[in-house]
mmCIF file of C-alpha atoms and ligand atoms in Angstrom:
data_model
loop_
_atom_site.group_PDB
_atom_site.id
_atom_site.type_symbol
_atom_site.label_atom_id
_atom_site.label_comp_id
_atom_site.label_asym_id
_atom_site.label_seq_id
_atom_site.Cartn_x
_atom_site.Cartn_y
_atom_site.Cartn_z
ATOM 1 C CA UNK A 1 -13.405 23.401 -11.070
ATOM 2 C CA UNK A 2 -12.282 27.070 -10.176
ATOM 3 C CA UNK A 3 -8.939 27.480 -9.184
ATOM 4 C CA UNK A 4 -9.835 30.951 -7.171
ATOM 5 C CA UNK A 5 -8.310 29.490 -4.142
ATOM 6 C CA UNK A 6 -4.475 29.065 -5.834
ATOM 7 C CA UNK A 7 -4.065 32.515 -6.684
ATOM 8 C CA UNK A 8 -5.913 33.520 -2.969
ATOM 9 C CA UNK A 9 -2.801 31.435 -1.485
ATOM 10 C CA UNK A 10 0.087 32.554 0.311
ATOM 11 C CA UNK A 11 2.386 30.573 -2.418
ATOM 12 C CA UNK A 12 0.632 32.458 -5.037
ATOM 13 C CA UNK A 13 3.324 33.752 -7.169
ATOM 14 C CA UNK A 14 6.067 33.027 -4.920
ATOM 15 C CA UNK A 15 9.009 30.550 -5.789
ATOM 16 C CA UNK A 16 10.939 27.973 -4.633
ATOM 17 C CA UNK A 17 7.811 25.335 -3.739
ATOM 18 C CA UNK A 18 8.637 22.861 -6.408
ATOM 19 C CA UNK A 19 12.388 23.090 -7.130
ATOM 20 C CA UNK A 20 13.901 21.544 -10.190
ATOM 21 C CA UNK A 21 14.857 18.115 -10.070
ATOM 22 C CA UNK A 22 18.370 19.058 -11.129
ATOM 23 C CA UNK A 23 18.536 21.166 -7.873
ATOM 24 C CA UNK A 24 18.579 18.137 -5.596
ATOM 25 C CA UNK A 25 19.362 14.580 -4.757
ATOM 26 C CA UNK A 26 18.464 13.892 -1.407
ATOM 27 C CA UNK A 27 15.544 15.081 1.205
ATOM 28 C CA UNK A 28 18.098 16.548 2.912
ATOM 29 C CA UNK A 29 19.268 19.003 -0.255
ATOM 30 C CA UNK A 30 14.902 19.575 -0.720
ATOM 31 C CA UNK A 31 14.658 20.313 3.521
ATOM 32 C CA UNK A 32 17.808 23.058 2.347
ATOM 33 C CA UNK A 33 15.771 24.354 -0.581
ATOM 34 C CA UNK A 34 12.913 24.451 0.259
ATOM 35 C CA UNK A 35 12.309 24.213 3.830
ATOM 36 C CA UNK A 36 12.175 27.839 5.061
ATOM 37 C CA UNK A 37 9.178 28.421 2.261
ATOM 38 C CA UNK A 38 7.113 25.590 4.547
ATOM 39 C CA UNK A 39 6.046 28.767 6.729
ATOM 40 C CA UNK A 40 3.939 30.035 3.786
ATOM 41 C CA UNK A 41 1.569 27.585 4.540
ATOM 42 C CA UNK A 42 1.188 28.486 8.260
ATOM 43 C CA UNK A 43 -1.964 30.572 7.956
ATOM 44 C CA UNK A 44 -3.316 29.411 4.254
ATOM 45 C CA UNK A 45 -6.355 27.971 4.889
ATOM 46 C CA UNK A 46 -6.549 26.136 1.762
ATOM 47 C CA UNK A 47 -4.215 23.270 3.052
ATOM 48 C CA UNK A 48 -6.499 20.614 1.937
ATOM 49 C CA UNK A 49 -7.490 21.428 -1.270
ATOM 50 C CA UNK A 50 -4.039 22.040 -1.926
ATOM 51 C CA UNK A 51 -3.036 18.145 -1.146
ATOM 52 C CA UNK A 52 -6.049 17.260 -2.726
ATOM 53 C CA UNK A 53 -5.572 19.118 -5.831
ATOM 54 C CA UNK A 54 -1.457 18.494 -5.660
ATOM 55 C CA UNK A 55 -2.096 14.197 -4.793
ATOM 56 C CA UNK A 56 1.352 13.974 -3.240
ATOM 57 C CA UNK A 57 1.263 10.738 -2.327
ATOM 58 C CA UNK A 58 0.047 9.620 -5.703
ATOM 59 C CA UNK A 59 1.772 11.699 -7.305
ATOM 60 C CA UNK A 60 5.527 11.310 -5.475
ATOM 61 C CA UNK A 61 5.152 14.801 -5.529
ATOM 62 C CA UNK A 62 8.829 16.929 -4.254
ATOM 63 C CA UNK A 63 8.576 20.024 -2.810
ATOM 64 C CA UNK A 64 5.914 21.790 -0.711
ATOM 65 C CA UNK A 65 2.344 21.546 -0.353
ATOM 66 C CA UNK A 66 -0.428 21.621 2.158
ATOM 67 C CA UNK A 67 1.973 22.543 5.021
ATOM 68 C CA UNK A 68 4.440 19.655 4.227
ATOM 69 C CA UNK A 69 7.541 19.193 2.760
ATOM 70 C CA UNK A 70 7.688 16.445 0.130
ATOM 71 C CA UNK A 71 10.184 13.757 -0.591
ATOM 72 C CA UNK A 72 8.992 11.149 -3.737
ATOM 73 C CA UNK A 73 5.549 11.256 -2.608
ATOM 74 C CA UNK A 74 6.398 10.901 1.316
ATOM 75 C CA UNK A 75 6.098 13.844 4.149
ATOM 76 C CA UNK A 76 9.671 14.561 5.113
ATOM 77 C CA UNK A 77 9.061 18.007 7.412
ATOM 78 C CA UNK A 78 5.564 19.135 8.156
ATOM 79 C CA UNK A 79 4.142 22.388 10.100
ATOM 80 C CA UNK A 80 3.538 21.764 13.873
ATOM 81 C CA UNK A 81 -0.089 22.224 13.652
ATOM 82 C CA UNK A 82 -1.150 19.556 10.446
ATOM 83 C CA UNK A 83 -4.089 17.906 10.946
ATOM 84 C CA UNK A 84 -3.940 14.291 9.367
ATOM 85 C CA UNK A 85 -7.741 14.900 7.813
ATOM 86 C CA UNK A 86 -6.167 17.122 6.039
ATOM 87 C CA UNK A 87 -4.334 14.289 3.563
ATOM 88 C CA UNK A 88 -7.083 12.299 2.128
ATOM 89 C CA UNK A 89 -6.815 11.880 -1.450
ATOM 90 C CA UNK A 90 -9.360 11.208 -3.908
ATOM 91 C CA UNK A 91 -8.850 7.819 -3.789
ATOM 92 C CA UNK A 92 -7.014 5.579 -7.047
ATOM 93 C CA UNK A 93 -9.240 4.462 -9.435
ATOM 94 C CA UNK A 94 -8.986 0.849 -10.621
ATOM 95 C CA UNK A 95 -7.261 0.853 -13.953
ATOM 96 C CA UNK A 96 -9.586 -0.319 -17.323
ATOM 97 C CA UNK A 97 -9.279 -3.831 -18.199
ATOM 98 C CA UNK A 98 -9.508 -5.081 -14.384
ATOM 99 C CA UNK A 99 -13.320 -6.474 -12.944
ATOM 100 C CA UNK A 100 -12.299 -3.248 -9.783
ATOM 101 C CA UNK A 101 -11.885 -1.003 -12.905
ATOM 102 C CA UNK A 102 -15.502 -2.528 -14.483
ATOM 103 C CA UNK A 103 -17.174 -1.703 -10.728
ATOM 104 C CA UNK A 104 -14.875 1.642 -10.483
ATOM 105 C CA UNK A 105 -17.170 2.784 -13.251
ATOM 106 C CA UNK A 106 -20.400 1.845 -12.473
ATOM 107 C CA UNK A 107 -19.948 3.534 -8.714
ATOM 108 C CA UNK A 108 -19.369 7.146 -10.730
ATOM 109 C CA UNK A 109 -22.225 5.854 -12.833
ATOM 110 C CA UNK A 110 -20.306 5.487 -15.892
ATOM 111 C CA UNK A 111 -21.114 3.333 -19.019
ATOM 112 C CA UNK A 112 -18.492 0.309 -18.428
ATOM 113 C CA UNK A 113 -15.954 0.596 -20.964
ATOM 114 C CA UNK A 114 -15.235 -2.010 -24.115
ATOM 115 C CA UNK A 115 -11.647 -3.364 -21.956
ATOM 116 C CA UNK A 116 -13.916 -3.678 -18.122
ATOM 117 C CA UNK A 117 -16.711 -5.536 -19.654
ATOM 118 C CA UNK A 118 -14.418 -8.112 -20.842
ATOM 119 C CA UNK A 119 -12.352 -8.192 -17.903
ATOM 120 C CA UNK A 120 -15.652 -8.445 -16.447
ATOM 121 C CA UNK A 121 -16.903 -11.514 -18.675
ATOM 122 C CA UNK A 122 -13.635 -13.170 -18.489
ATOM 123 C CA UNK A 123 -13.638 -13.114 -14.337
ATOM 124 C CA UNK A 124 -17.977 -14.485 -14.752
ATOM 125 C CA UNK A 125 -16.275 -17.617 -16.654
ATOM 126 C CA UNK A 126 -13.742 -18.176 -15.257
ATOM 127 C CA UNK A 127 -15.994 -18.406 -11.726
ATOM 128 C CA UNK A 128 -18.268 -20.226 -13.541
ATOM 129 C CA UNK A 129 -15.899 -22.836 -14.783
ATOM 130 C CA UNK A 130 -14.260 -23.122 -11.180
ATOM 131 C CA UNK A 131 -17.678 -23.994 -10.010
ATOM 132 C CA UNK A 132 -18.037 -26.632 -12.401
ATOM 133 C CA UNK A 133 -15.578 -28.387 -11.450
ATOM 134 C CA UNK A 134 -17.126 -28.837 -7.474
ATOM 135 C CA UNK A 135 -19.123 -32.043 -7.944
ATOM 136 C CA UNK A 136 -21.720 -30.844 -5.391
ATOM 137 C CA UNK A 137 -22.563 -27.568 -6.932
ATOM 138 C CA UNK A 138 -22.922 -29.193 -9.908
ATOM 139 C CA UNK A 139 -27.007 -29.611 -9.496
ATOM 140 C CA UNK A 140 -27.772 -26.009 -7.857
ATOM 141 C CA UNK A 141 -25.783 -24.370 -10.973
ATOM 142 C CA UNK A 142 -27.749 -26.347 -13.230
ATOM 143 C CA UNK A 143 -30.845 -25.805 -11.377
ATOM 144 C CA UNK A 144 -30.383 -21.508 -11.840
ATOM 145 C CA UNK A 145 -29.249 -21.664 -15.269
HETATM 146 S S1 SF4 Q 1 -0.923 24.899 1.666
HETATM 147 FE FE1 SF4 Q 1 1.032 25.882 1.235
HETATM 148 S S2 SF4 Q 1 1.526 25.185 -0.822
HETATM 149 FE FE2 SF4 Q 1 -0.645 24.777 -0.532
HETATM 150 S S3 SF4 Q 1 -1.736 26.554 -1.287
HETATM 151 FE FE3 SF4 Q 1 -1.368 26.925 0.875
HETATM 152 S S4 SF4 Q 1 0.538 28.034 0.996
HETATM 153 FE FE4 SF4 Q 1 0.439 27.139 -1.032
HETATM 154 ZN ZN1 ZN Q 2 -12.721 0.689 -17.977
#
């Protein structure tokens, strides 16, 4: 995907939006650093790509993006005029190896991989086993199978 819109962005080139970590301890020492650079974001209108593209949250992102100032992932100053739309991140994928992570795939209509489909086999078993062992759905399994 084209990055056009970083370098069309008021940040673009400018410093102090993702100080050091040896710079700072506490959100109070990052509001010091970096809080006067939060008024770059004011007019960019690329505020939501930017927290899409930065995944703050996910990412316990520090410093500044999408009109926020960010403490280990968590919105510590913001602009007065944020819009909360304006935070959704692409959303966690299941990890591999899980039955979420087998049905992760085959919503982006991905072949499941080797570590889902056992996960995936493993859970089918283990349901079917647990059913098993209810007397009265003994007949109905039985009857499908
Ligand atoms: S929202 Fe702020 S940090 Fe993000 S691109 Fe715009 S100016 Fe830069
Ligand atoms: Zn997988």
């Amino acid at each position: 995907m084209s990055r056009d819109w970083a370098l069309a962005a008021p940040c673009h080139g400018q410093d102090g939006f993702t100080p050091s970590e040896d710079d700072w301890n506490t959100g109070a020492d990052l509001k010091r650093l970096c809080g006067s650079q939060l008024a770059a974001c004011g007019p960019c209108p690329f505020r939501a790509v930017c927290i899409a593209t930065v995944k703050p949250a996910q990412a316990k992102f520090d410093g500044i993006a999408g009109g926020r100032l960010w403490c280990n992932g968590e919105v510590i100053a913001a602009l007065d005029d944020v819009f909360e739309d304006e935070l959704t991140e692409p959303k966690l994928r299941a990890s591999c190896g899980t039955e979420a992570g087998a049905q992760d795939h085959k919503r982006h209509g991905e072949r499941v991989c080797p570590s889902c489909r056992q996960a995936e086999r493993e859970m089918a078993q283990r349901r079917r086993e647990e059913k098993a062992k209810r007397p009265g759905q003994l007949q109905l399994d039985f009857a499908t199978t």
